[in-house]
Short mmCIF file of N, CA and C in Angstrom, two decimals:
data_model
loop_
_atom_site.label_atom_id
_atom_site.label_comp_id
_atom_site.label_asym_id
_atom_site.label_seq_id
_atom_site.Cartn_x
_atom_site.Cartn_y
_atom_site.Cartn_z
N MET A 1 5.24 13.05 0.89
CA MET A 1 6.49 12.41 -0.13
C MET A 1 7.74 13.31 0.56
N PRO A 2 8.73 12.54 0.71
CA PRO A 2 9.11 11.37 0.02
C PRO A 2 9.06 10.28 1.04
N HIS A 3 9.47 8.95 0.41
CA HIS A 3 9.50 7.84 1.16
C HIS A 3 10.95 7.58 1.14
N CYS A 4 11.65 7.63 2.46
CA CYS A 4 13.05 7.43 2.58
C CYS A 4 13.32 6.14 3.13
N ILE A 5 13.91 5.24 2.35
CA ILE A 5 13.96 3.75 2.68
C ILE A 5 15.45 3.57 2.85
N ILE A 6 15.84 3.17 4.11
CA ILE A 6 17.24 2.94 4.37
C ILE A 6 17.40 1.30 4.48
N GLU A 7 18.25 0.91 3.85
CA GLU A 7 18.35 -0.77 3.80
C GLU A 7 19.89 -0.83 4.31
N TYR A 8 20.31 -1.74 5.47
CA TYR A 8 21.47 -1.57 5.52
C TYR A 8 21.91 -3.20 6.17
N SER A 9 23.15 -3.42 5.93
CA SER A 9 23.76 -4.57 6.56
C SER A 9 23.55 -4.77 8.04
N ALA A 10 23.19 -5.88 8.56
CA ALA A 10 22.85 -6.19 9.88
C ALA A 10 23.87 -5.90 10.88
N PRO A 11 25.35 -6.13 10.51
CA PRO A 11 26.26 -5.89 11.63
C PRO A 11 26.20 -4.36 11.94
N LEU A 12 25.74 -3.58 11.08
CA LEU A 12 25.79 -2.17 11.31
C LEU A 12 25.43 -1.73 12.58
N ALA A 13 24.14 -2.33 12.89
CA ALA A 13 23.49 -2.12 14.00
C ALA A 13 24.19 -2.04 15.34
N HIS A 14 25.49 -2.72 15.56
CA HIS A 14 26.35 -2.61 16.47
C HIS A 14 27.29 -1.34 16.40
N GLU A 15 27.49 -0.63 15.21
CA GLU A 15 28.28 0.29 15.15
C GLU A 15 27.63 1.85 14.88
N ILE A 16 26.36 1.46 14.51
CA ILE A 16 25.64 2.91 14.35
C ILE A 16 24.41 2.83 14.87
N ASP A 17 23.92 3.97 15.56
CA ASP A 17 22.45 3.92 16.29
C ASP A 17 21.56 4.14 15.04
N ILE A 18 20.90 3.00 14.81
CA ILE A 18 19.94 2.97 13.57
C ILE A 18 18.64 3.93 13.77
N LYS A 19 18.22 4.29 15.15
CA LYS A 19 17.24 5.06 15.40
C LYS A 19 17.68 6.29 15.09
N GLN A 20 18.85 6.73 15.41
CA GLN A 20 19.41 8.03 15.41
C GLN A 20 19.82 8.50 13.83
N PHE A 21 20.12 7.25 12.93
CA PHE A 21 20.37 7.12 11.71
C PHE A 21 19.18 7.54 10.65
N VAL A 22 17.98 7.17 11.18
CA VAL A 22 16.77 7.15 10.61
C VAL A 22 16.17 8.68 10.92
N GLN A 23 16.62 9.18 12.11
CA GLN A 23 16.44 10.90 12.19
C GLN A 23 17.19 11.61 11.32
N LEU A 24 18.45 11.05 11.22
CA LEU A 24 19.32 12.04 10.41
C LEU A 24 19.17 12.11 8.89
N VAL A 25 18.78 10.86 8.35
CA VAL A 25 18.05 10.81 6.95
C VAL A 25 16.82 11.76 6.92
N HIS A 26 15.94 11.57 7.81
CA HIS A 26 14.80 12.42 7.77
C HIS A 26 14.90 13.91 7.97
N HIS A 27 15.93 14.26 8.74
CA HIS A 27 16.36 15.37 8.91
C HIS A 27 16.93 16.19 7.53
N GLY A 28 17.73 15.35 7.03
CA GLY A 28 18.15 15.63 5.69
C GLY A 28 17.17 15.98 4.73
N ALA A 29 16.11 15.16 4.64
CA ALA A 29 15.12 15.22 3.44
C ALA A 29 14.41 16.57 3.98
N ILE A 30 14.05 16.94 5.55
CA ILE A 30 13.65 18.11 5.78
C ILE A 30 14.36 19.48 5.43
N ASN A 31 15.82 19.31 5.46
CA ASN A 31 16.63 20.29 5.19
C ASN A 31 16.79 20.83 3.84
N SER A 32 16.32 19.78 3.05
CA SER A 32 16.21 20.00 1.44
C SER A 32 15.67 21.14 1.05
N GLY A 33 14.44 21.45 1.90
CA GLY A 33 13.30 22.14 1.80
C GLY A 33 12.38 22.18 0.55
N LEU A 34 12.63 20.85 0.16
CA LEU A 34 11.62 20.51 -1.09
C LEU A 34 10.29 19.86 -0.74
N PHE A 35 10.28 19.25 0.59
CA PHE A 35 8.90 18.91 1.21
C PHE A 35 8.50 19.26 2.31
N GLU A 36 7.11 19.28 2.70
CA GLU A 36 6.50 19.49 3.76
C GLU A 36 6.82 18.54 4.76
N ARG A 37 7.32 19.07 6.03
CA ARG A 37 7.78 18.17 7.05
C ARG A 37 6.90 16.94 7.32
N SER A 38 5.66 17.15 7.14
CA SER A 38 4.56 16.13 7.75
C SER A 38 4.59 14.93 6.64
N ALA A 39 5.03 15.29 5.23
CA ALA A 39 4.93 14.54 4.35
C ALA A 39 6.18 13.55 4.16
N ILE A 40 6.94 13.74 5.01
CA ILE A 40 8.16 12.71 4.93
C ILE A 40 8.21 11.56 5.72
N LYS A 41 8.26 10.50 5.06
CA LYS A 41 8.25 9.08 5.78
C LYS A 41 9.60 8.40 5.92
N THR A 42 10.23 8.13 6.86
CA THR A 42 11.65 7.55 6.86
C THR A 42 11.50 6.15 7.55
N ARG A 43 12.23 5.16 6.99
CA ARG A 43 12.18 3.76 7.74
C ARG A 43 13.46 3.19 7.41
N ALA A 44 13.99 1.98 8.13
CA ALA A 44 14.97 1.25 7.95
C ALA A 44 14.67 -0.21 8.00
N ILE A 45 15.43 -0.86 7.06
CA ILE A 45 15.25 -2.16 6.86
C ILE A 45 16.49 -2.95 7.07
N LYS A 46 16.72 -3.85 8.12
CA LYS A 46 17.96 -4.56 8.44
C LYS A 46 17.89 -5.74 7.35
N CYS A 47 19.19 -5.89 6.59
CA CYS A 47 19.34 -7.07 5.85
C CYS A 47 20.49 -7.85 6.52
N ASP A 48 19.89 -9.22 6.91
CA ASP A 48 20.41 -10.28 7.42
C ASP A 48 21.27 -11.00 6.37
N GLU A 49 20.85 -11.07 5.33
CA GLU A 49 21.72 -11.79 4.30
C GLU A 49 22.02 -10.96 3.10
N TYR A 50 23.29 -10.92 2.79
CA TYR A 50 23.71 -9.82 1.97
C TYR A 50 25.04 -10.17 1.36
N GLN A 51 25.65 -9.73 0.48
CA GLN A 51 27.09 -9.68 0.19
C GLN A 51 27.43 -8.30 -0.76
N VAL A 52 28.26 -7.81 -0.70
CA VAL A 52 28.86 -6.65 -1.18
C VAL A 52 30.19 -7.05 -2.24
N GLY A 53 29.84 -7.02 -3.41
CA GLY A 53 31.03 -7.69 -4.38
C GLY A 53 31.50 -8.87 -3.91
N ASP A 54 32.88 -8.94 -3.74
CA ASP A 54 33.42 -10.18 -3.30
C ASP A 54 33.76 -10.46 -1.77
N ASN A 55 33.39 -9.18 -1.35
CA ASN A 55 33.39 -8.85 0.13
C ASN A 55 32.30 -9.43 0.85
N HIS A 56 32.30 -10.60 1.52
CA HIS A 56 31.22 -11.27 2.38
C HIS A 56 30.99 -10.41 3.55
N LEU A 57 31.96 -9.63 4.30
CA LEU A 57 31.71 -8.83 5.43
C LEU A 57 31.53 -7.46 4.92
N GLY A 58 31.85 -7.03 4.00
CA GLY A 58 31.56 -5.69 3.71
C GLY A 58 29.98 -5.11 4.11
N SER A 59 30.32 -4.01 4.86
CA SER A 59 28.79 -3.30 5.30
C SER A 59 28.30 -2.40 4.08
N PHE A 60 27.08 -2.12 4.26
CA PHE A 60 26.57 -1.41 3.29
C PHE A 60 25.32 -0.55 3.94
N ILE A 61 25.23 0.62 3.25
CA ILE A 61 23.96 1.36 3.62
C ILE A 61 23.38 1.75 2.26
N HIS A 62 22.08 1.49 1.67
CA HIS A 62 21.44 2.18 0.51
C HIS A 62 20.20 2.89 1.02
N ILE A 63 20.28 4.05 0.63
CA ILE A 63 19.06 4.82 0.91
C ILE A 63 18.42 5.19 -0.38
N THR A 64 17.15 4.86 -0.57
CA THR A 64 16.32 5.09 -1.53
C THR A 64 15.37 6.16 -0.98
N MET A 65 15.10 7.21 -1.97
CA MET A 65 14.07 8.40 -1.67
C MET A 65 13.18 8.32 -2.81
N LYS A 66 11.93 7.91 -2.54
CA LYS A 66 10.95 7.57 -3.66
C LYS A 66 10.02 9.03 -3.48
N ILE A 67 10.08 9.58 -4.56
CA ILE A 67 9.19 11.03 -4.77
C ILE A 67 8.17 10.78 -5.79
N LEU A 68 7.13 11.91 -5.84
CA LEU A 68 6.30 11.72 -6.89
C LEU A 68 6.99 12.72 -7.86
N PRO A 69 6.77 12.50 -9.27
CA PRO A 69 7.38 13.35 -10.29
C PRO A 69 7.13 14.68 -10.23
N GLY A 70 8.04 15.30 -10.95
CA GLY A 70 7.89 16.74 -11.16
C GLY A 70 9.00 17.60 -10.53
N ARG A 71 10.25 16.95 -10.12
CA ARG A 71 11.27 17.73 -9.44
C ARG A 71 12.13 17.62 -10.60
N THR A 72 13.06 18.58 -10.56
CA THR A 72 13.95 18.81 -11.53
C THR A 72 15.21 17.89 -11.07
N ASP A 73 16.23 17.53 -12.10
CA ASP A 73 17.30 16.95 -11.85
C ASP A 73 18.31 17.71 -10.59
N GLU A 74 18.12 19.05 -10.89
CA GLU A 74 18.99 19.78 -9.66
C GLU A 74 18.45 19.60 -8.61
N GLN A 75 17.16 19.42 -8.62
CA GLN A 75 16.23 19.20 -7.06
C GLN A 75 16.76 18.07 -6.51
N LYS A 76 16.77 17.04 -7.27
CA LYS A 76 17.00 15.57 -6.88
C LYS A 76 18.42 15.80 -6.38
N GLN A 77 19.34 16.11 -7.06
CA GLN A 77 20.75 16.38 -6.68
C GLN A 77 20.83 17.08 -5.29
N HIS A 78 19.94 18.12 -5.08
CA HIS A 78 20.09 18.80 -3.77
C HIS A 78 19.55 18.11 -2.74
N LEU A 79 18.63 17.11 -2.93
CA LEU A 79 17.93 16.16 -1.72
C LEU A 79 19.04 15.32 -1.74
N LEU A 80 19.69 14.69 -2.73
CA LEU A 80 20.69 13.57 -2.36
C LEU A 80 22.00 14.40 -1.65
N SER A 81 22.25 15.77 -1.86
CA SER A 81 23.34 16.21 -1.25
C SER A 81 22.88 16.63 0.26
N ALA A 82 21.70 16.95 0.50
CA ALA A 82 21.23 17.41 1.69
C ALA A 82 21.01 16.15 2.82
N VAL A 83 20.74 15.15 2.06
CA VAL A 83 20.71 13.67 3.07
C VAL A 83 22.26 13.33 3.20
N TYR A 84 23.02 13.44 2.27
CA TYR A 84 24.21 13.02 2.28
C TYR A 84 25.18 13.75 3.42
N GLU A 85 24.80 15.12 3.43
CA GLU A 85 25.34 15.89 4.49
C GLU A 85 25.01 15.71 5.86
N SER A 86 23.78 15.41 5.96
CA SER A 86 23.25 15.00 7.22
C SER A 86 24.09 13.60 7.93
N ILE A 87 24.09 12.74 6.97
CA ILE A 87 24.47 11.41 7.45
C ILE A 87 26.14 11.28 7.34
N SER A 88 26.75 11.98 6.71
CA SER A 88 28.28 11.59 6.33
C SER A 88 29.22 11.31 7.39
N ALA A 89 28.91 12.01 8.63
CA ALA A 89 29.86 11.86 9.79
C ALA A 89 29.52 10.64 10.21
N GLU A 90 28.25 9.95 10.27
CA GLU A 90 28.17 8.69 10.87
C GLU A 90 28.50 7.55 9.77
N THR A 91 28.86 7.68 8.65
CA THR A 91 29.07 6.70 7.65
C THR A 91 30.39 6.56 7.31
N VAL A 92 31.24 6.99 7.91
CA VAL A 92 32.83 6.96 7.67
C VAL A 92 33.41 5.57 7.55
N SER A 93 32.96 4.58 8.40
CA SER A 93 33.24 3.25 8.41
C SER A 93 32.56 2.25 7.51
N VAL A 94 31.34 2.84 6.86
CA VAL A 94 30.43 1.93 6.08
C VAL A 94 31.37 1.66 4.70
N TYR A 95 31.40 0.42 4.26
CA TYR A 95 32.18 -0.04 3.13
C TYR A 95 31.58 0.43 1.81
N SER A 96 30.21 0.38 1.77
CA SER A 96 29.44 0.85 0.53
C SER A 96 28.27 1.61 0.98
N LEU A 97 28.40 3.00 0.58
CA LEU A 97 27.28 3.94 0.85
C LEU A 97 26.71 4.41 -0.21
N THR A 98 25.36 4.29 -0.77
CA THR A 98 24.80 4.74 -1.75
C THR A 98 23.30 5.28 -1.65
N LEU A 99 23.10 6.40 -2.52
CA LEU A 99 21.74 7.03 -2.16
C LEU A 99 21.15 7.11 -3.55
N GLU A 100 19.80 7.07 -3.80
CA GLU A 100 19.34 7.19 -4.97
C GLU A 100 17.75 7.85 -4.82
N VAL A 101 17.49 8.71 -5.91
CA VAL A 101 15.97 9.30 -5.98
C VAL A 101 15.37 8.69 -6.98
N ILE A 102 14.35 8.21 -6.70
CA ILE A 102 13.36 7.54 -7.83
C ILE A 102 12.16 8.16 -7.90
N ASP A 103 11.73 8.37 -9.27
CA ASP A 103 10.45 8.91 -9.28
C ASP A 103 9.29 7.67 -9.26
N ILE A 104 8.26 8.11 -8.40
CA ILE A 104 6.95 7.13 -8.49
C ILE A 104 6.30 7.40 -9.57
N ASN A 105 5.67 6.36 -10.02
CA ASN A 105 4.76 6.36 -11.32
C ASN A 105 3.44 6.86 -10.45
N ALA A 106 3.01 8.16 -10.82
CA ALA A 106 1.82 8.78 -10.09
C ALA A 106 0.45 8.01 -10.53
N ASN A 107 0.53 7.45 -11.59
CA ASN A 107 -0.43 6.55 -12.17
C ASN A 107 -0.63 5.40 -11.34
N ALA A 108 0.32 4.86 -10.70
CA ALA A 108 0.19 3.79 -10.18
C ALA A 108 0.45 3.72 -8.60
N TYR A 109 -0.02 4.91 -8.10
CA TYR A 109 0.57 5.19 -6.74
C TYR A 109 -1.13 5.61 -6.10
N VAL A 110 -1.38 5.09 -4.89
CA VAL A 110 -2.28 5.54 -4.11
C VAL A 110 -1.98 5.69 -2.63
N LYS A 111 -2.75 6.81 -2.33
CA LYS A 111 -2.36 7.13 -0.75
C LYS A 111 -3.80 7.43 0.00
N HIS A 112 -4.10 6.83 0.83
CA HIS A 112 -5.14 6.99 1.82
C HIS A 112 -4.74 7.04 3.21
N LEU A 113 -5.41 8.17 3.88
CA LEU A 113 -5.06 8.53 5.34
C LEU A 113 -6.48 8.06 6.19
N ALA A 114 -6.24 7.78 7.28
CA ALA A 114 -7.07 7.66 8.23
C ALA A 114 -7.74 8.98 8.45
N SER A 115 -9.29 8.76 8.61
CA SER A 115 -10.14 9.69 8.89
C SER A 115 -9.55 10.67 10.18
N GLY A 116 -9.76 12.13 9.88
CA GLY A 116 -9.16 12.75 11.09
C GLY A 116 -7.78 13.26 11.03
N HIS A 117 -6.89 12.83 10.13
CA HIS A 117 -5.46 13.06 9.96
C HIS A 117 -5.19 13.75 8.76
#
């Protein structure tokens, strides 16, 4: 844990190296010091159809970090700050940048690993 999910407007793929951006978010989560490196999962989802307010051309990035419950609000804020610090230089031209931390309902979450992992 966490699951770091990056949603982004499709045209940003021409402005930002998405593979590198995924690594920056991942490293931000690592740098928070809140999770084991091996537990962090980061992925990006391109959004071809979107609208930002009244701006049909506005770019966006939204990063959701889903974590198991038990972290304090201060720890969640620290995670947000660590990820933002890691990506801020790459996002200066992004029209809308948002980040959020969401607690997963532990009673409604199951994790299975392949044997030997």
